[in-house]
mmCIF file of C-alpha atoms and ligand atoms in Angstrom:
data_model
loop_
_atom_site.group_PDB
_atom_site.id
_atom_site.type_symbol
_atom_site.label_atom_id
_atom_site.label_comp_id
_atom_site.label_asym_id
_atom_site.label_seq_id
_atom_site.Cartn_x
_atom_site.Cartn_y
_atom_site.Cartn_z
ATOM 1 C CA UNK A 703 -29.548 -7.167 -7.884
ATOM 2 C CA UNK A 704 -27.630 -3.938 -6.756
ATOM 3 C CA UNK A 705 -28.587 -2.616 -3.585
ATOM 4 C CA UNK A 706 -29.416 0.866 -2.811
ATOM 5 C CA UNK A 707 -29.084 3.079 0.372
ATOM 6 C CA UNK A 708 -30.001 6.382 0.647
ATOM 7 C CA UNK A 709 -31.099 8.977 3.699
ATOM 8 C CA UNK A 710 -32.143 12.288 4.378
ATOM 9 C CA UNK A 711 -31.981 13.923 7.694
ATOM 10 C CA UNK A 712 -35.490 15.038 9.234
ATOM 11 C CA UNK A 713 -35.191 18.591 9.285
ATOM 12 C CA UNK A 714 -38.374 19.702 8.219
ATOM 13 C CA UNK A 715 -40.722 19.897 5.772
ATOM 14 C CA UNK A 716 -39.368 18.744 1.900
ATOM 15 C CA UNK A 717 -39.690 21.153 -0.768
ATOM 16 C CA UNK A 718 -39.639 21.013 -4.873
ATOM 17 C CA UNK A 719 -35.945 20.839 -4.795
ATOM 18 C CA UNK A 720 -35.773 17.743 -2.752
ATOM 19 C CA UNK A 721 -38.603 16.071 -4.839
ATOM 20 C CA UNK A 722 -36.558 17.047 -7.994
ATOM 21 C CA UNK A 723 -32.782 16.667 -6.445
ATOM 22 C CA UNK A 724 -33.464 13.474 -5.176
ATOM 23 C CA UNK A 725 -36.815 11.819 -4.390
ATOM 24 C CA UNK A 726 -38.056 11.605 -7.857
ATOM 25 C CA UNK A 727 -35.024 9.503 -8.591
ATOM 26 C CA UNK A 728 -35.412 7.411 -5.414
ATOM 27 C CA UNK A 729 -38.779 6.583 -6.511
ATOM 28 C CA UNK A 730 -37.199 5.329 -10.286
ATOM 29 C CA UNK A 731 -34.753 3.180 -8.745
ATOM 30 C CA UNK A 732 -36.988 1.190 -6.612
ATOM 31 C CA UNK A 733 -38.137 -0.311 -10.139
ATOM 32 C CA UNK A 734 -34.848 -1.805 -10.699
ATOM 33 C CA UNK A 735 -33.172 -2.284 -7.154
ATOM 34 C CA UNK A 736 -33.401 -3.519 -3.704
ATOM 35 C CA UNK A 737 -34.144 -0.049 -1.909
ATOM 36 C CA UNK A 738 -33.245 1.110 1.544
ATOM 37 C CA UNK A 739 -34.637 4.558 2.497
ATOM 38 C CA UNK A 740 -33.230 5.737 5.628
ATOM 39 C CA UNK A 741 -34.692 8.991 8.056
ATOM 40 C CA UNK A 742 -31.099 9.924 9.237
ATOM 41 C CA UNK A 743 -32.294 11.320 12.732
ATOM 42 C CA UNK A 744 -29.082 10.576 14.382
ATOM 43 C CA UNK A 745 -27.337 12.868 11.472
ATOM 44 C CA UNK A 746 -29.790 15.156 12.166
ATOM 45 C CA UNK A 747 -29.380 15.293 16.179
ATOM 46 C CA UNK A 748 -25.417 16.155 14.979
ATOM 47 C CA UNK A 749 -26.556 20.054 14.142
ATOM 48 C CA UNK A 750 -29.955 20.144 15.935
ATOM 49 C CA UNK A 751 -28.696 18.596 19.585
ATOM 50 C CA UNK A 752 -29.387 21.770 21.378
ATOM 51 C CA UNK A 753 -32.711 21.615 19.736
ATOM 52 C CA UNK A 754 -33.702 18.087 19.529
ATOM 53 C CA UNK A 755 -37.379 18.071 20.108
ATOM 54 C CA UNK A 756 -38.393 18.715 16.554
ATOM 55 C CA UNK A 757 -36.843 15.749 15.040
ATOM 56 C CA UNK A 758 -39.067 13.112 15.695
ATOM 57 C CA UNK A 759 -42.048 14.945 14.385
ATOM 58 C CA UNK A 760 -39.831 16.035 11.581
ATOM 59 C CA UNK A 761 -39.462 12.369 10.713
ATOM 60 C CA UNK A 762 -42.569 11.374 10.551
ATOM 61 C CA UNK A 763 -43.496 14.089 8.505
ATOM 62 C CA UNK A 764 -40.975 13.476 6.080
ATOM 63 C CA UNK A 765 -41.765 9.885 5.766
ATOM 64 C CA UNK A 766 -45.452 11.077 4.817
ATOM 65 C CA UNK A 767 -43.594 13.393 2.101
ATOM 66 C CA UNK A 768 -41.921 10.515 0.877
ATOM 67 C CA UNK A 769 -44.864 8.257 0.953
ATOM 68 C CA UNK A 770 -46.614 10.604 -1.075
ATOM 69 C CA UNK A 771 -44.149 11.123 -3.643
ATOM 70 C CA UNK A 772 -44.406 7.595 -4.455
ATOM 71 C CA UNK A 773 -42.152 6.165 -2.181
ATOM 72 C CA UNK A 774 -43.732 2.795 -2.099
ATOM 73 C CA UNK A 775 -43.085 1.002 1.519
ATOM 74 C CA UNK A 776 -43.992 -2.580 -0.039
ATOM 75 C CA UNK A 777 -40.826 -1.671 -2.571
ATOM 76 C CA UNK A 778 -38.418 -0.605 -0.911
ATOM 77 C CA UNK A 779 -37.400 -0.557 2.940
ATOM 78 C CA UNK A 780 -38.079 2.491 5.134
ATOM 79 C CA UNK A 781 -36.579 2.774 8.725
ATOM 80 C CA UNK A 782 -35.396 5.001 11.257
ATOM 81 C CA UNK A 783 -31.446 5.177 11.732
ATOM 82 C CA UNK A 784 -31.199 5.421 15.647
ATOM 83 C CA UNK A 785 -34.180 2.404 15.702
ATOM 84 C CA UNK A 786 -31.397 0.051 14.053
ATOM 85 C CA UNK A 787 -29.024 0.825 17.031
ATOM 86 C CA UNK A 788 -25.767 -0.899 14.820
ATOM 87 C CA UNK A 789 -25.569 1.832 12.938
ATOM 88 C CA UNK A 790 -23.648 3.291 15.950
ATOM 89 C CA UNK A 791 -21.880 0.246 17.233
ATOM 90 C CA UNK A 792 -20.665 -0.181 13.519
ATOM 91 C CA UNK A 793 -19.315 3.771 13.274
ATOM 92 C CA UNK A 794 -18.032 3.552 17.012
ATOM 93 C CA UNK A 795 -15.615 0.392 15.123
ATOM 94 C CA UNK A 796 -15.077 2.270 11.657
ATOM 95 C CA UNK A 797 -13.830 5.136 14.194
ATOM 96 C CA UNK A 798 -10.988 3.018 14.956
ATOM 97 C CA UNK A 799 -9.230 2.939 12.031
ATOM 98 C CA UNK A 800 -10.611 6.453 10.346
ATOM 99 C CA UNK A 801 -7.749 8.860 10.659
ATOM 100 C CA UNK A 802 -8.479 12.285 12.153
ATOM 101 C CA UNK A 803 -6.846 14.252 9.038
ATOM 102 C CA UNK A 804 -9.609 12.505 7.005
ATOM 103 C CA UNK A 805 -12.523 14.081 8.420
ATOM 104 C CA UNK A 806 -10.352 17.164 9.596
ATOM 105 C CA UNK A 807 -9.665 17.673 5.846
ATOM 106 C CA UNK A 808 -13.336 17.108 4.082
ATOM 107 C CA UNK A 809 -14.821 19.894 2.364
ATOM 108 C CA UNK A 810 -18.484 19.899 4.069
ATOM 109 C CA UNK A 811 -16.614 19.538 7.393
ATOM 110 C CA UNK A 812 -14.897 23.017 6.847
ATOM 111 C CA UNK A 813 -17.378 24.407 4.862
ATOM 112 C CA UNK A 814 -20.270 23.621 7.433
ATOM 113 C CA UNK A 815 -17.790 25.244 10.085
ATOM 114 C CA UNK A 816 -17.556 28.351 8.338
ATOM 115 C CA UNK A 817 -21.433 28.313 7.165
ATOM 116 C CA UNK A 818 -23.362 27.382 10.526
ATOM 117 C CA UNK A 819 -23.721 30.266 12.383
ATOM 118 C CA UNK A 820 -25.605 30.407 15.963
ATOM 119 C CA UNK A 821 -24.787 26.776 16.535
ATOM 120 C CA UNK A 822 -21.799 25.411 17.862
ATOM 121 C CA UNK A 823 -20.649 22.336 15.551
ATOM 122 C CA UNK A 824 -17.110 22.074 17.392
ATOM 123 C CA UNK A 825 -18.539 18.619 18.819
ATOM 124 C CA UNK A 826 -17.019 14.948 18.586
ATOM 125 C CA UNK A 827 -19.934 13.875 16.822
ATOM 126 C CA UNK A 828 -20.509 16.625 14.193
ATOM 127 C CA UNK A 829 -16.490 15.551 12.969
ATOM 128 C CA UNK A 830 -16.971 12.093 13.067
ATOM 129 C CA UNK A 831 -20.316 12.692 10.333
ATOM 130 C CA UNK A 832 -19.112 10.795 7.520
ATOM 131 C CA UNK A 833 -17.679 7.749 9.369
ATOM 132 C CA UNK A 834 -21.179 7.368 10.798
ATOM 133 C CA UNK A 835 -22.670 7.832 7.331
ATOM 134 C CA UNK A 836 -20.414 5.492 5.984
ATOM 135 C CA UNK A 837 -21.873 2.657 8.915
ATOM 136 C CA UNK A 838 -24.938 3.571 7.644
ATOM 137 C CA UNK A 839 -23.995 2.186 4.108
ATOM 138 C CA UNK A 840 -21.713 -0.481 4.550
ATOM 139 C CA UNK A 841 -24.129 -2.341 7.116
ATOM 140 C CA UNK A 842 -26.297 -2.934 4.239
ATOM 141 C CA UNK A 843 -23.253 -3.653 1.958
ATOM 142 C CA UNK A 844 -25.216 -1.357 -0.668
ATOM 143 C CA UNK A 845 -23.033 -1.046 -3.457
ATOM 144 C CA UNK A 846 -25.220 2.067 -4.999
ATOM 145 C CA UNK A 847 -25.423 5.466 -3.206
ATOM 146 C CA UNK A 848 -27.820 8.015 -4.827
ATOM 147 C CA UNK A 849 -26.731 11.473 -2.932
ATOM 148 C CA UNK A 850 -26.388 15.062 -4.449
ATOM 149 C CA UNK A 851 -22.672 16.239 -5.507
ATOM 150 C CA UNK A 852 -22.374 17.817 -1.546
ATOM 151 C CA UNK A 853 -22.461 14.202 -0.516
ATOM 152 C CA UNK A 854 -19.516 12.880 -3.220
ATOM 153 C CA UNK A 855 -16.663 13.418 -0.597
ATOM 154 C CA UNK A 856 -18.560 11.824 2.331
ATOM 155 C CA UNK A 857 -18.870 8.479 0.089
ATOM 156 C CA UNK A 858 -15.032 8.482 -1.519
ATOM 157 C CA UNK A 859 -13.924 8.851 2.241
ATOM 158 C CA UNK A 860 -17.204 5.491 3.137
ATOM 159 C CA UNK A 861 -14.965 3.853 -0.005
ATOM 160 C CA UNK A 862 -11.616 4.680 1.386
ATOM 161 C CA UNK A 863 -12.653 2.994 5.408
ATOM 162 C CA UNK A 864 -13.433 0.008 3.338
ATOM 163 C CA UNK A 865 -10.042 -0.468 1.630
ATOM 164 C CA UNK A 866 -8.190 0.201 5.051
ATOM 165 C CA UNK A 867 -10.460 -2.241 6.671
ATOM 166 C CA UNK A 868 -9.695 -4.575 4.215
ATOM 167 C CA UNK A 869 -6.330 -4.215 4.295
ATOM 168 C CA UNK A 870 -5.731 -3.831 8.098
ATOM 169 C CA UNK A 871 -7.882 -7.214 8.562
ATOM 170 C CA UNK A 872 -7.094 -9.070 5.195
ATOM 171 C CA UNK A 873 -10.873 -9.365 4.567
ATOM 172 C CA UNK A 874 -12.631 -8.916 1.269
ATOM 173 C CA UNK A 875 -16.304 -9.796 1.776
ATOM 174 C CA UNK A 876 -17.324 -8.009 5.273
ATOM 175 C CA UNK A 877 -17.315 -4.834 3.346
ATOM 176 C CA UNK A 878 -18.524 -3.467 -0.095
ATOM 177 C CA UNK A 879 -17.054 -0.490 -1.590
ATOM 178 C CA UNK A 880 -20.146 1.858 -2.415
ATOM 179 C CA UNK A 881 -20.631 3.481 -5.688
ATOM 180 C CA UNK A 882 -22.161 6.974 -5.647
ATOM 181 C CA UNK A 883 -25.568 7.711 -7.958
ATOM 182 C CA UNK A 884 -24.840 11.586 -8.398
ATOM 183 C CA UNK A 885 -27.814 13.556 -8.421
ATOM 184 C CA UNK A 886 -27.543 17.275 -10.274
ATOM 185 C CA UNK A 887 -28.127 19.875 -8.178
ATOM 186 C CA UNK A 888 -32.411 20.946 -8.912
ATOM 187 C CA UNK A 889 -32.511 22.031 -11.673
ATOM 188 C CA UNK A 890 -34.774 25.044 -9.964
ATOM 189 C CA UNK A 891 -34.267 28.450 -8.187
ATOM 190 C CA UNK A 892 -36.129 29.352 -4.438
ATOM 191 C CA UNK A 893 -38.436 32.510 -5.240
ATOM 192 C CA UNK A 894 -35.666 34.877 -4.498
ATOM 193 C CA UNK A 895 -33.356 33.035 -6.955
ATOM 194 C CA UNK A 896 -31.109 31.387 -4.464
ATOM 195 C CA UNK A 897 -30.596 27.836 -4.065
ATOM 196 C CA UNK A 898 -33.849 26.501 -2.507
ATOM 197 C CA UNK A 899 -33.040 26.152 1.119
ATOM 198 C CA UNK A 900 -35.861 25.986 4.591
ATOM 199 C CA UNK A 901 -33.183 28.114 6.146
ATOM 200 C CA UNK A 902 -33.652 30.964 3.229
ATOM 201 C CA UNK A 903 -37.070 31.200 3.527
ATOM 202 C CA UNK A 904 -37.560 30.359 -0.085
ATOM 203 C CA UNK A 905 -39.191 27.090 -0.602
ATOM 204 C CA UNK A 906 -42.321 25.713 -2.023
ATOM 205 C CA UNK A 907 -42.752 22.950 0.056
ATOM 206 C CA UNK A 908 -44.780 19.460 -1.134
ATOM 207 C CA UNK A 909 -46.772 19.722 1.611
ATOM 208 C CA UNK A 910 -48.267 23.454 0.920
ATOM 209 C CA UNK A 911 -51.391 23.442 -0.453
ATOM 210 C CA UNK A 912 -52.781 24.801 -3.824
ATOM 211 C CA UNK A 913 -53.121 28.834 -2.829
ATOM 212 C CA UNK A 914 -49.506 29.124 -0.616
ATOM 213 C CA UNK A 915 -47.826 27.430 -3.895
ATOM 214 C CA UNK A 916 -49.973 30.100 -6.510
ATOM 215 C CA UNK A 917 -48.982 33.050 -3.609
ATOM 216 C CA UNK A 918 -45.287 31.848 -3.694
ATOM 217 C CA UNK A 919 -45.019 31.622 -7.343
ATOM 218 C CA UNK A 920 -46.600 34.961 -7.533
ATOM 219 C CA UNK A 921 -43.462 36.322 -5.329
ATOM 220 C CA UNK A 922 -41.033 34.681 -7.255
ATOM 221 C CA UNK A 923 -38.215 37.308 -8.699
ATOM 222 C CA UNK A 924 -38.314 37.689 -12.206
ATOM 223 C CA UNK A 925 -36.482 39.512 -15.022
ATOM 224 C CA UNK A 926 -35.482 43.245 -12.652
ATOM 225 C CA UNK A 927 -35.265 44.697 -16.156
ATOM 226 C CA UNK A 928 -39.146 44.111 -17.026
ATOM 227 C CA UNK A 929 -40.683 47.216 -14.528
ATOM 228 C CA UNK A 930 -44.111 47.761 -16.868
ATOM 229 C CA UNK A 931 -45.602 45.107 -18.907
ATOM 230 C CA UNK A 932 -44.600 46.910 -22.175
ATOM 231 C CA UNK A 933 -40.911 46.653 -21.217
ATOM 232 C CA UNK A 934 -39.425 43.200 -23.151
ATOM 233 C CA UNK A 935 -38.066 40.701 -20.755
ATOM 234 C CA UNK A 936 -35.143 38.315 -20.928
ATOM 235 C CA UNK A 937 -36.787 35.029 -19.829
ATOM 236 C CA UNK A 938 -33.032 33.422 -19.531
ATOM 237 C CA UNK A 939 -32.273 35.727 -16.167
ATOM 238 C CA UNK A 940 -36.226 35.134 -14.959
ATOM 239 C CA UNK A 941 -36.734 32.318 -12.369
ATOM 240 C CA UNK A 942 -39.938 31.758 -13.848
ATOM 241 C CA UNK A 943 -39.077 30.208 -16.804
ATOM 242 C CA UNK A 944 -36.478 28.543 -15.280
ATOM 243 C CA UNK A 945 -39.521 26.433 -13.379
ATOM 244 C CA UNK A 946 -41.328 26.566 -17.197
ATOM 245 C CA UNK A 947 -38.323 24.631 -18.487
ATOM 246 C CA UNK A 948 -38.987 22.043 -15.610
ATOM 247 C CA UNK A 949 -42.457 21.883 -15.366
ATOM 248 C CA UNK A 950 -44.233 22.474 -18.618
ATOM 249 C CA UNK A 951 -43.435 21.086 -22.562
ATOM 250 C CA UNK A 952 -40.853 22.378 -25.217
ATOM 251 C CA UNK A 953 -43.732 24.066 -27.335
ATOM 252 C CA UNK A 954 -45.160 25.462 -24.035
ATOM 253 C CA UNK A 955 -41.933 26.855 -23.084
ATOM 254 C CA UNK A 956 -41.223 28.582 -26.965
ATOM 255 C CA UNK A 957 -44.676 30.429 -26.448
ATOM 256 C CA UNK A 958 -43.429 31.915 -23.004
ATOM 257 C CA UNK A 959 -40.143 32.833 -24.835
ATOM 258 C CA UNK A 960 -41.839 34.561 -27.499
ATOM 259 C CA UNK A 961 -44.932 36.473 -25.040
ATOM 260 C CA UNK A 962 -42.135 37.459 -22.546
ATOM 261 C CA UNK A 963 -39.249 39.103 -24.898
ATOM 262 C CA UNK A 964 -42.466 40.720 -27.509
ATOM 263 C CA UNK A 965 -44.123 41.592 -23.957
ATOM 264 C CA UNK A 966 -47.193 40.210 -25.542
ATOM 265 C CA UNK A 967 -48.164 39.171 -21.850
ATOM 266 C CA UNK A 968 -47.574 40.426 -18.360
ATOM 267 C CA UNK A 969 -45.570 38.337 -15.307
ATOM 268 C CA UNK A 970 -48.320 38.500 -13.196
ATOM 269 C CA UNK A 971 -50.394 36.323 -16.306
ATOM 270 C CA UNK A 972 -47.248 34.232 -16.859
ATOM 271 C CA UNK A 973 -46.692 33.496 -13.275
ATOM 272 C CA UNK A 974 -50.039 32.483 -12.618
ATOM 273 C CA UNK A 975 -49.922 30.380 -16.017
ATOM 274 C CA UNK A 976 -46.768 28.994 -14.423
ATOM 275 C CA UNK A 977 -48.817 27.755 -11.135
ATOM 276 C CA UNK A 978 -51.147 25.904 -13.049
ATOM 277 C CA UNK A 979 -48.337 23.809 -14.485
ATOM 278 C CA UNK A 980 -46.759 23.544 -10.839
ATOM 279 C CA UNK A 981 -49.670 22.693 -9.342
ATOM 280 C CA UNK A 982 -50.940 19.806 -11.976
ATOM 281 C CA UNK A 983 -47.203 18.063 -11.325
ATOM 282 C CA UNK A 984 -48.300 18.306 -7.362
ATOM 283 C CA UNK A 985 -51.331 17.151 -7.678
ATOM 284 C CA UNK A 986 -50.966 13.102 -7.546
ATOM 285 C CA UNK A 987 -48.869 14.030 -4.539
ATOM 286 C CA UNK A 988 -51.742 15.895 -3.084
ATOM 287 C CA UNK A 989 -53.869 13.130 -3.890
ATOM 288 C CA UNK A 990 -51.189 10.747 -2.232
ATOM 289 C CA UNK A 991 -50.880 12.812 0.835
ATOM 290 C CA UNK A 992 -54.880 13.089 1.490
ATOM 291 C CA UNK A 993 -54.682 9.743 1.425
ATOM 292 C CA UNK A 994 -51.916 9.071 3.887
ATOM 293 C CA UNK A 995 -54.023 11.559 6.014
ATOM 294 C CA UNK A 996 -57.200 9.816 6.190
ATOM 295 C CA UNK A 997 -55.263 6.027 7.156
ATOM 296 C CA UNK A 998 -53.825 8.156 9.661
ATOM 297 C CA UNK A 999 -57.073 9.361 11.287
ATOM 298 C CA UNK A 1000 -58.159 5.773 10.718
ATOM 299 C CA UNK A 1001 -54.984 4.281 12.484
ATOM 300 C CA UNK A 1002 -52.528 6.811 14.377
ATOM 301 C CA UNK A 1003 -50.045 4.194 13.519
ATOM 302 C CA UNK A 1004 -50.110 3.673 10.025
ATOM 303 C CA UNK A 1005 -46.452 5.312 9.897
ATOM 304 C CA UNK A 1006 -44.985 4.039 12.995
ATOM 305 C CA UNK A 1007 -45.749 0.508 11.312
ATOM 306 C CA UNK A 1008 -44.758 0.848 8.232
ATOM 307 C CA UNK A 1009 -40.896 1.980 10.137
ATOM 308 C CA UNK A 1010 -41.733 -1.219 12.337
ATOM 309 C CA UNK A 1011 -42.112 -3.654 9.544
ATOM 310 C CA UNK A 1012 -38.994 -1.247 7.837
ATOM 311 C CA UNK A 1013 -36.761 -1.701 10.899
ATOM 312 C CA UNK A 1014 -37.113 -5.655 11.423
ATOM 313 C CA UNK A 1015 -35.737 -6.249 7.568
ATOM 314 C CA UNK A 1016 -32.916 -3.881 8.045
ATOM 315 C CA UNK A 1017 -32.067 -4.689 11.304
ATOM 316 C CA UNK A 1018 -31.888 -8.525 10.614
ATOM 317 C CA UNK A 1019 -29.299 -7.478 7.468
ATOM 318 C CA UNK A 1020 -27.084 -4.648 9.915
ATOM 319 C CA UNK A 1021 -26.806 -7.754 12.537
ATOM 320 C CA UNK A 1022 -24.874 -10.119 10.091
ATOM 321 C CA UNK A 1023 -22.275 -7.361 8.893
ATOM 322 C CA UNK A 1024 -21.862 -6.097 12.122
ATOM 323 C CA UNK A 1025 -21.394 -9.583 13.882
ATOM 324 C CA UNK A 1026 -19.004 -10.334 10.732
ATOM 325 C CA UNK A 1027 -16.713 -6.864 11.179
ATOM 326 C CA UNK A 1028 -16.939 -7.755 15.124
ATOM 327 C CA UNK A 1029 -15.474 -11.470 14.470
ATOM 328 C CA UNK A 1030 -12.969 -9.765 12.054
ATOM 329 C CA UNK A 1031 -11.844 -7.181 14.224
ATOM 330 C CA UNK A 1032 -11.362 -9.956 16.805
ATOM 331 C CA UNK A 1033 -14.073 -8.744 19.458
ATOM 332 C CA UNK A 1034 -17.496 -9.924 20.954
ATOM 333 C CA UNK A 1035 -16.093 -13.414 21.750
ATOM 334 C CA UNK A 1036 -15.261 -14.590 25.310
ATOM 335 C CA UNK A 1037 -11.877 -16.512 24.701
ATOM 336 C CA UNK A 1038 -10.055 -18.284 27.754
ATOM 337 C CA UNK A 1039 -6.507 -16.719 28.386
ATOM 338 C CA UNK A 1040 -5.286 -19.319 25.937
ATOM 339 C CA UNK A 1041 -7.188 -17.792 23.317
ATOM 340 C CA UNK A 1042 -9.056 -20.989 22.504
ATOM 341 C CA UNK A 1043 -13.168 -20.190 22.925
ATOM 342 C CA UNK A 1044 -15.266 -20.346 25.930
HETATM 343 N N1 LIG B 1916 -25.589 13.112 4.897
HETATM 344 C C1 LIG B 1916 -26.741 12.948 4.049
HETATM 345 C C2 LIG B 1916 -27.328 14.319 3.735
HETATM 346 O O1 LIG B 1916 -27.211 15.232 4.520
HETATM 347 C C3 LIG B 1916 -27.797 12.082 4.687
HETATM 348 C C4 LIG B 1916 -27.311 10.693 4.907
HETATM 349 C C5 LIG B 1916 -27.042 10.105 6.092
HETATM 350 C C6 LIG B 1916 -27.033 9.725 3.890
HETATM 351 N N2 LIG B 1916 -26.631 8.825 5.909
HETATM 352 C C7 LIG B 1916 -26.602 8.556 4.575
HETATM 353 C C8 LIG B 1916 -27.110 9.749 2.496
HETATM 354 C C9 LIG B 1916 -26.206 7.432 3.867
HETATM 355 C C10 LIG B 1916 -26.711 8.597 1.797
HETATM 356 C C11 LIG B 1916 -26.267 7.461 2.492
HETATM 357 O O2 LIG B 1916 -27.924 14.465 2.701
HETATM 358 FE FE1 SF4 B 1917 -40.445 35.935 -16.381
HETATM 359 FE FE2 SF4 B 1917 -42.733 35.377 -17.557
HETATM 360 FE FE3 SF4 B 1917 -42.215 37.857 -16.678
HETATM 361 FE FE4 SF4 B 1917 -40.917 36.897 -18.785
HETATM 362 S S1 SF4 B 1917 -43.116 37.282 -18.627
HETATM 363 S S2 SF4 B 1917 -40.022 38.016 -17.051
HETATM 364 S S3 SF4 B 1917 -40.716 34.744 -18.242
HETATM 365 S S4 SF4 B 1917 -42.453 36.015 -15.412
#
């Protein structure tokens, strides 16, 4: 069976676009393979170090998000990355034979640079990203990775560690060259039509409940040109039916088509029309996440557990790679000065 390997760093509450970019596709594939589900806190601690107190409660938050989505911890494994401490013994080795013009050169490494402002990202860690992310994948030796298109050059430089390992230590089974799942992009818009992002502001976030999601919707930008409800609108530049195409049927979204450019109905109506749709995808999620509540109020641990139990399986697979890349890389073993063992 293929295995898969996936994370997400903890940085606070997940919103439509994650469910849609990624999670909902997470949750398909634990049908068909062996799933690992990782809360990349360490990748996380990269940008937020100054600011690391959040993270934790970040994590466990965003394991009840993922619980809720249908994430299904008797599936698939969930764990903390810093809790499996080989994740950074294995990218403190990978580190050894990852040239600096690799990770000077990728894209998100420059691109972040120039992005981040108000946080300085000129660290050792924050370059050395990828080769951690590729530890992360190779000590499962999952061959699928299911990331979004921002991730692509973070797994072809994971692929390209593996064929210098393998060629610096003549050694073909330690290490698995990982495929990448691409994800499109969400197919949907924050309310102000940018990509939706925590840091714009523009999210509608699986944890909101049913009247912040109808307020947000009702802010959403729509068609500029459509001032009074008699003016026609252009559904293909609103937002609004970008989320109808998403969220409601073919038929449905033909009706809006027709009531928006005969301006046979207002945006307020269509909007709220909109949030009914929205908010009947949510709802099994809602259901989910009351759920998750109430075990927790019940037990305070239900999550910690569940990482517990997640930890032990992943921990007992990242031992065996790790021991096998030590062995090949020829350290860990006491030899005599003879070279013959202790
Ligand atoms: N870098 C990924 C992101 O920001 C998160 C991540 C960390 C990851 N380790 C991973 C994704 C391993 C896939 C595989 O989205
Ligand atoms: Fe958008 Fe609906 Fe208004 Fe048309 S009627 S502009 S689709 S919100």
């Amino acid at each position: 069976m293929d295995r898969v390997l996936s994370g997400m760093r903890p940085t606070g509450p997940l919103h439509v676009g994650h469910w849609l970019g990624a999670l909902e596709n997470w949750v398909k594939l634990q049908e068909t393979h062996e799933c690992f589900f990782m809360v990349a806190d360490l990748h996380a601690l990269m940008g937020e170090y100054e600011r690391p107190a959040e993270i934790s409660k970040n994590s466990t938050a965003m394991v009840i998000d993922w619980i809720a989505c249908g994430i299904d911890p008797e599936k698939s494994v969930l764990f903390v990355q810093s809790q499996v401490p080989e994740h950074c013994e294995l990218a403190a080795l990978l580190g050894m034979i990852t040239p600096l013009g690799w990770l000077e050169r990728s894209p998100t490494y420059k691109e972040q640079l120039r992005e981040i402002v108000g946080r300085d990202l000129t660290t050792y860690g924050f370059l050395g990203y990828p080769v951690l992310q590729a530890a992360d994948i190779l000590l499962y030796r999952a061959n699928k990775v299911p990331v979004g298109e921002d991730q692509e050059a973070h797994l072809e430089l994971a692929r390209e560690i593996v064929r210098r390992f393998k060629h610096l230590y003549r050694a073909d089974r330690a290490l698995v060259e990982p495929e990448a799942l691409l994800t499109k992009e969400s197919r949907i818009l924050g309310m102000d039509r940018r990509k939706m992002s925590k840091s714009y502001g523009n999210a509608i976030n699986l944890s909101d409940p049913e009247e912040i999601v109808r307020k947000k919707v009702q802010s959403m930008i729509t068609d500029p040109a459509r001032v009074k409800a008699t003016d026609a609108g252009h559904p293909e530049v609103c937002n609004v039916y970008g989320y109808y195409q998403v969220f409601s049927s073919a038929s449905t979204v033909k009706e809006v088509h027709d009531w928006c450019t005969h301006a046979k109905k207002g945006c307020t109506d269509c909007k709220k029309t909109m949030a009914d749709f929205l908010i009947g995808r949510l709802q099994p999620m809602h259901k989910k996440r009351r759920e998750i509540l109430s075990a927790l109020e019940k037990d305070k641990d239900t999550i910690s557990k569940i990482l517990e139990e997640g930890r032990k399986k992943a921990q007992k697979i990242a031992r065996q790679t790790l021991e096998e890349v030590k062995g090949l890389m020829g350290i860990g073993a006491v030899r005599d000065f003879k070279g013959r063992d202790k």
